[in-house]
Amino acid sequence: MDAFFIPFPVSPELQVHRLPMDHPGDLSALAKLLDQGVLRAQDVLAVIGKTEGNGGVNDFTRGFFTQSLMALLGTRLGRAPQQLLQEIPCILSGGTEGVLSPHYVVFARAEAAPDALPGPALALGRALGPVMDAQDMGRWAQVRQVAAAVRTAMADARISGPADVGFVQVKCPFLTPSLAESASAAGRPLGCPDANRSMALSRAAGAFGVALALGELDDDPALEAALLGDFSLFSNRASISCGVEVQACEVVVLGHSAQWRGPLRLACAPMADALDLGAVSQVLAELGLHAQPQLGERDQARVAAAFVKCEPDRRGRVRGARHTMLGDTDINAQRHIRGAVGGLVAGVLGDGRIFVSGGAEHQGPDGGGLIAVIAEVAQP
Amino acid sequence: MDAFFIPFPVSPELQVHRLPMDHPGDLSALAKLLDQGVLRAQDVLAVIGKTEGNGGVNDFTRGFFTQSLMALLGTRLGRAPQQLLQEIPCILSGGTEGVLSPHYVVFARAEAAPDALPGPALALGRALGPVMDAQDMGRWAQVRQVAAAVRTAMADARISGPADVGFVQVKCPFLTPSLAESASAAGRPLGCPDANRSMALSRAAGAFGVALALGELDDDPALEAALLGDFSLFSNRASISCGVEVQACEVVVLGHSAQWRGPLRLACAPMADALDLGAVSQVLAELGLHAQPQLGERDQARVAAAFVKCEPDRRGRVRGARHTMLGDTDINAQRHIRGAVGGLVAGVLGDGRIFVSGGAEHQGPDGGGLIAVIAEVAQP
Amino acid sequence: MDAFFIPFPVSPELQVHRLPMDHPGDLSALAKLLDQGVLRAQDVLAVIGKTEGNGGVNDFTRGFFTQSLMALLGTRLGRAPQQLLQEIPCILSGGTEGVLSPHYVVFARAEAAPDALPGPALALGRALGPVMDAQDMGRWAQVRQVAAAVRTAMADARISGPADVGFVQVKCPFLTPSLAESASAAGRPLGCPDANRSMALSRAAGAFGVALALGELDDDPALEAALLGDFSLFSNRASISCGVEVQACEVVVLGHSAQWRGPLRLACAPMADALDLGAVSQVLAELGLHAQPQLGERDQARVAAAFVKCEPDRRGRVRGARHTMLGDTDINAQRHIRGAVGGLVAGVLGDGRIFVSGGAEHQGPDGGGLIAVIAEVAQP
Amino acid sequence: MDAFFIPFPVSPELQVHRLPMDHPGDLSALAKLLDQGVLRAQDVLAVIGKTEGNGGVNDFTRGFFTQSLMALLGTRLGRAPQQLLQEIPCILSGGTEGVLSPHYVVFARAEAAPDALPGPALALGRALGPVMDAQDMGRWAQVRQVAAAVRTAMADARISGPADVGFVQVKCPFLTPSLAESASAAGRPLGCPDANRSMALSRAAGAFGVALALGELDDDPALEAALLGDFSLFSNRASISCGVEVQACEVVVLGHSAQWRGPLRLACAPMADALDLGAVSQVLAELGLHAQPQLGERDQARVAAAFVKCEPDRRGRVRGARHTMLGDTDINAQRHIRGAVGGLVAGVLGDGRIFVSGGAEHQGPDGGGLIAVIAEVAQP
């Protein structure tokens, strides 16, 4: 992202646009904002969204959306889509089960209006790690690389310290069979990887990397054994995905900074399990939003975006009652849990436009996950 | 059910046992209760449960469970399972998506203990309609047959009037292709039915039948055109399923009666849509249970059972946001909605043992459904 | 396709390139052929392919591939992808179940080499019908429009008569709910369409249109009632798909013409049912290919492409044995049948790169379908 | 099976009845044969069948069928179903994808008619291994136990040596998480097993056990490392399944013996890959059946049963073309391969009543599997 040449504004404000899509190739809502001048293409920092695929290895809605996004921005900026791909993180989770609605959140940085609320306000920073060696994937080296990228992104966001970081979204590469083959051919055999485990390990290492950067974990290489091993270790602010399409870790840090202005704030809380309705209420309460039991219309209008990580409990039970997510041959377990937790959170928010993502290893408590919400402060 | 020869108790109490199963053939929890004398086989009136199939046409977990249940009760009662099948309604919904947990609720009627709480208390009645003619299915004749059976079941329950009915569970036959063929062969052609539409029509007619019996609808044959046509007409207390395995309508009425004793009460409320968290809170509040936002441990212990009907909104949107349930080739829409609404309700109850069933045509508001909860009154 | 400005070659030869893809956005194999000069972008007439989605309404791999193809050709031709979309038919079937392999067949027309085999040889023509009125969809008007487009495409191909037509691939629009709404709003209500039935009706009308043009059916508007009604009427050379992305019928005709040169020939035969192995052998035999029982290596190398239409028998049986495709809630019936018929045909060809498409209403015999193979004539 | 008290006939003949089912609880076809006296309940030796579930962990159609079968036989024999379960192997494969038809094959042994064809004829023997220790599962100890059981079953069948064994069907227990827990609690930790890998290991050990008994493999404990490691080692006559419902290995051996009489013979051949049509033809040719390319009606009538094992090639390609079975989040890979290979074999046989089972580790060549057919010898 070194090539990103838009100067940092004197007094930046983060704009957050939550936009609908009719299908994974539909960027018309963003095009309209650009046409109307509500948003400038060069201000776009990152996109996080949910597309309506299955969320698995063969979910191509993510690639379709990304290609469509970069084509649009490329046209508007007069730049090659392929290059934008290296500069603008586009992190997608497939799978809009149940009441979840396909949508994307566009984050843009612009000069704040003179009458904008003073900071500290919501801030966003980005960083791209170095191209990762196959032998480092899912290892402590990855943990450190992610931690370094998180620190870079914090600096990019002008966030002064870990306490001001609210939520970190990371996308990591993982040890694919073809990478393993190449390494093998180069005389550095890495064992025969199972793709699902490789992905889980990479997410785990990503989570540990965030935890390291935020001071939630020590930089102790012996903890490598705790990756997918000791689920009592986790970050409360990390959301990790991994994809074949990246060769380096992409990091987006959201938090608060005195240098930014505007009405947006973020709160984040761990979810103890898939039924942790209390965590949702708590996050909202921190933002001055009151769900009794659901947000009212005025409070709903203040919510700019919501992000959730969750996980089908690997012990096969939720609060003592057997669930059937893990043994279902017909529906992938991640689709199950997204639908269920999506229903719960949407019930409280009164809105299905929520980023709900599975694969929450070490991202929040074991069997649970976490929730982050961005909302405007109450108008006085 | 005429053959059911256990005399009506002088002072009946409804027992409600919510039991786990490890698989659809696992009746060990009920066997244990029978072994321990907690429950007598001859007192069992009806069973309502959720099994872990896909909930569709090819869901055989319902048949497997039913066969296993009747085999167990047959052995204990020294009677033929095939005969019990005609006497003890066993109404199952397949599909425990997300956090839903496979379980079954056994309703039994026994002499109340001398110190049991006085009534009016929760009451249950049953009725079996006549074997239904193929040409009556999904027509006004079915509406009237269901209404008549509801009235019979109310009498069986000693419920004095519609106002005291809380929740009516019905299972109806429907016009299968083979029934249509037989009718055709007998010179009474019924058109070429689409199985899914036949099922929906039968559920619709069942719902109208309940509405008729409860005074929610007039007995106007012209309303036949409103079946699946005018969704502003519905019952607020009907839960209908249909199955190939029944030739007549089976009705289970739950309500309150002064003749029954014990601590159990039922409340039921319509859900306006799949996000109607308020309806859940309202039902709980009527029972003196307080979700803030989730039931506490003591309140959870008072809940005996919960029943939900829901529906993927056929207009493709929930509160304005596009959902993708109806167009998903991979996951059936009913599986989607059960998972989502199950997650929401389980979040409030803090428990995944909820009967959540799709196919809610005319059972609650269009795009929504209804929720019924049975709970013990608060101990003083 | 009026805008297509490449002059018709003096002595055309049809090039057929069957190319692999690693994912639905992977056009690298075509890019390589263009880079190497094996193929010129301006010679590309049409693309027919199979992508690895679910083949249903929410299969976005088709859109992703099409966008990627048009982006590539647009770059090479210096033209807008959106415009190419109107000129180059790209007809995709989603779903590579079982042994089927994602691939695409690029048809290009070039000046034949001086030593090319003389004709009659394989010829291809295209036509685009007028934008279709919603009220014409699935009606006799569509039948006639398709027939007209087939005749135009035959002329485009320089095919002298119906007897020389081998295989016709059509893509039609269909009455979507939103089209129905617009028509309604314009005061011309069209009833409330069921999307699946609308698609089936459109495919049926497309098949009848081909049959009309090829003299397999009379132009009798009374036959409109036979659409999805009388399955004894069908075309033996039609393969129809429909999609939301087209507003007019797109037609690709393959056949033989004395004006074309080169070694390629096509044969097509109806399949009586999903087990009609004999049809596969017959088609191959017509091309001088001998499967005993499978094609040998030399014969395999002569096969350029294979196209199959098939259908899960709607009567629930294949040769008297019950199948379970139609009642499976977990796997769509079209996915079932593609996998099965794909396995059978791939077994004979020794190759999984086959275009197998479901939805074969009136395209070949009821419960069956048809198979077309393109192969080089044997080298002397 | 020691309790099986029917004396061995003087001159036994194996009866093979291939019967349809309308659903997994439908044993009416068998009941009818028993009613008609075509078959005696006490003569039933074993049942092998395909039910219409998903074939995965949560496929309960197998349990439903088994319960229904044992209930029927129990009633007819006046014995407890639970006991019959220990005596009559009932080996089911779930999943009737594509053209496969739900059916079951009942093997019965009866006194041959005086004019029965003289032997050697088709023979069947059974054996039940000892209850297996959790620590032996997937290890060389299991290999040896299966080998011993195969030898016992050969003796039970009066088969004189390995050369006369045609096909061995085995069902094994495997290391479930709960068995691992128990072992751990007993102070003998076995590692944390992955259920899918445990099942694969158990099938692998079963296949090696058959290979050992048939002289295809040496009794070398060092080969334990080859389980799921060296796929060049396999049996050409083993078909292994595993299930939670067994605690010991169940073995059914089919072969030829001079002591048996009757017209039935069996042939078996390895399939090199999922497109190995030649193997199908070869097996049929060995039985004097000629597929050109499909069996004619008279030959079809001679086929009594067909059994196939197959596997989605774990290297992701079939004959060089990429397949998508392994990465499909929506359809399980085993469902894919059964549908494809089922289509191929059904095409040759002209019949969808084929037992096609996945999970073919070390059962035939890697990426392929094997096929066995039982047929009557040609009438002179």
mmCIF file of C-alpha atoms in Angstrom, chain C residues 21-23 52 54 96-102 274-278 281 293-294 300 317-319 321-325 328 330-331 335-337 339-340 343-344 346-348 350-353, chain D residues 21-23 52 54 96-102 274-278 281 293-294 300 317-319 321-325 328 330-331 335-337 339-340 343-344 346-348 350-353:
data_model
loop_
_atom_site.group_PDB
_atom_site.id
_atom_site.type_symbol
_atom_site.label_atom_id
_atom_site.label_comp_id
_atom_site.label_asym_id
_atom_site.label_seq_id
_atom_site.Cartn_x
_atom_site.Cartn_y
_atom_site.Cartn_z
ATOM 1 C CA MET C 21 -10.207 -23.207 -16.145
ATOM 2 C CA ASP C 22 -8.880 -23.280 -12.616
ATOM 3 C CA HIS C 23 -11.824 -21.245 -11.341
ATOM 4 C CA GLU C 52 -18.372 -25.036 -11.178
ATOM 5 C CA ASN C 54 -24.540 -25.075 -8.393
ATOM 6 C CA THR C 96 -19.640 -29.803 -12.658
ATOM 7 C CA GLU C 97 -20.949 -32.618 -10.545
ATOM 8 C CA GLY C 98 -18.982 -35.829 -10.194
ATOM 9 C CA VAL C 99 -16.364 -36.339 -12.898
ATOM 10 C CA LEU C 100 -17.384 -33.323 -14.959
ATOM 11 C CA SER C 101 -14.573 -30.843 -15.394
ATOM 12 C CA PRO C 102 -14.899 -27.049 -15.589
ATOM 13 C CA ALA C 274 -30.770 -41.247 -18.427
ATOM 14 C CA LEU C 275 -29.338 -44.702 -19.127
ATOM 15 C CA ASP C 276 -29.290 -44.449 -22.913
ATOM 16 C CA LEU C 277 -25.728 -45.523 -23.453
ATOM 17 C CA GLY C 278 -26.665 -46.595 -26.967
ATOM 18 C CA SER C 281 -22.289 -44.983 -29.062
ATOM 19 C CA PRO C 293 -16.621 -49.805 -24.691
ATOM 20 C CA GLN C 294 -14.553 -46.610 -24.289
ATOM 21 C CA GLN C 300 -10.243 -39.354 -27.784
ATOM 22 C CA ARG C 317 -38.559 -43.794 -12.171
ATOM 23 C CA VAL C 318 -35.803 -44.737 -14.573
ATOM 24 C CA ARG C 319 -36.555 -48.021 -16.322
ATOM 25 C CA ALA C 321 -36.612 -48.355 -10.691
ATOM 26 C CA ARG C 322 -37.490 -45.538 -8.316
ATOM 27 C CA HIS C 323 -35.034 -42.653 -8.265
ATOM 28 C CA THR C 324 -34.822 -40.076 -5.494
ATOM 29 C CA MET C 325 -33.693 -37.013 -7.391
ATOM 30 C CA ASP C 328 -34.150 -34.599 -2.311
ATOM 31 C CA ASP C 330 -30.400 -31.461 0.107
ATOM 32 C CA ILE C 331 -29.275 -31.771 -3.501
ATOM 33 C CA ARG C 335 -27.316 -31.495 -9.891
ATOM 34 C CA HIS C 336 -28.197 -35.149 -9.441
ATOM 35 C CA ILE C 337 -28.957 -35.792 -13.084
ATOM 36 C CA GLY C 339 -23.676 -35.971 -12.213
ATOM 37 C CA ALA C 340 -25.212 -39.263 -13.305
ATOM 38 C CA GLY C 343 -20.598 -40.084 -15.418
ATOM 39 C CA LEU C 344 -22.125 -42.241 -18.113
ATOM 40 C CA ALA C 346 -17.590 -39.427 -19.581
ATOM 41 C CA GLY C 347 -17.193 -43.172 -19.190
ATOM 42 C CA VAL C 348 -17.672 -43.700 -22.905
ATOM 43 C CA GLY C 350 -12.895 -41.328 -21.361
ATOM 44 C CA ASP C 351 -13.026 -37.616 -20.595
ATOM 45 C CA GLY C 352 -14.910 -35.418 -18.121
ATOM 46 C CA ARG C 353 -14.806 -32.249 -20.228
ATOM 47 C CA MET D 21 -38.082 -50.042 -1.015
ATOM 48 C CA ASP D 22 -40.367 -47.044 -1.102
ATOM 49 C CA HIS D 23 -38.598 -45.468 1.872
ATOM 50 C CA GLU D 52 -31.655 -42.866 0.316
ATOM 51 C CA ASN D 54 -26.862 -38.622 2.502
ATOM 52 C CA THR D 96 -28.789 -43.001 -3.963
ATOM 53 C CA GLU D 97 -27.490 -40.111 -6.001
ATOM 54 C CA GLY D 98 -28.575 -39.669 -9.595
ATOM 55 C CA VAL D 99 -29.993 -42.796 -11.172
ATOM 56 C CA LEU D 100 -29.221 -45.071 -8.239
ATOM 57 C CA SER D 101 -32.315 -46.699 -6.801
ATOM 58 C CA PRO D 102 -32.951 -47.551 -3.142
ATOM 59 C CA ALA D 274 -13.835 -43.295 -12.016
ATOM 60 C CA LEU D 275 -14.016 -43.659 -15.791
ATOM 61 C CA ASP D 276 -12.950 -47.298 -15.988
ATOM 62 C CA LEU D 277 -15.766 -48.522 -18.161
ATOM 63 C CA GLY D 278 -13.549 -51.392 -19.288
ATOM 64 C CA SER D 281 -17.348 -54.823 -19.326
ATOM 65 C CA PRO D 293 -22.597 -51.226 -25.123
ATOM 66 C CA GLN D 294 -25.458 -51.996 -22.701
ATOM 67 C CA GLN D 300 -30.229 -57.854 -17.578
ATOM 68 C CA ARG D 317 -7.949 -34.847 -11.326
ATOM 69 C CA VAL D 318 -9.497 -37.651 -13.333
ATOM 70 C CA ARG D 319 -7.410 -38.472 -16.415
ATOM 71 C CA ALA D 321 -9.002 -33.070 -16.070
ATOM 72 C CA ARG D 322 -9.681 -31.148 -12.866
ATOM 73 C CA HIS D 323 -12.699 -32.320 -10.890
ATOM 74 C CA THR D 324 -14.406 -30.258 -8.210
ATOM 75 C CA MET D 325 -15.665 -32.955 -5.867
ATOM 76 C CA ASP D 328 -17.426 -28.515 -2.880
ATOM 77 C CA ASP D 330 -22.420 -27.832 -0.782
ATOM 78 C CA ILE D 331 -22.273 -31.462 -1.840
ATOM 79 C CA ARG D 335 -22.168 -38.058 -2.878
ATOM 80 C CA HIS D 336 -20.543 -36.683 -6.024
ATOM 81 C CA ILE D 337 -18.552 -39.800 -6.813
ATOM 82 C CA GLY D 339 -23.616 -40.316 -8.497
ATOM 83 C CA ALA D 340 -21.007 -40.292 -11.257
ATOM 84 C CA GLY D 343 -24.372 -43.340 -13.681
ATOM 85 C CA LEU D 344 -21.570 -45.061 -15.546
ATOM 86 C CA ALA D 346 -26.011 -48.186 -14.455
ATOM 87 C CA GLY D 347 -25.519 -47.186 -18.068
ATOM 88 C CA VAL D 348 -23.805 -50.465 -18.844
ATOM 89 C CA GLY D 350 -29.264 -50.706 -17.893
ATOM 90 C CA ASP D 351 -30.335 -50.687 -14.261
ATOM 91 C CA GLY D 352 -29.973 -48.292 -11.326
ATOM 92 C CA ARG D 353 -30.247 -50.922 -8.610
#
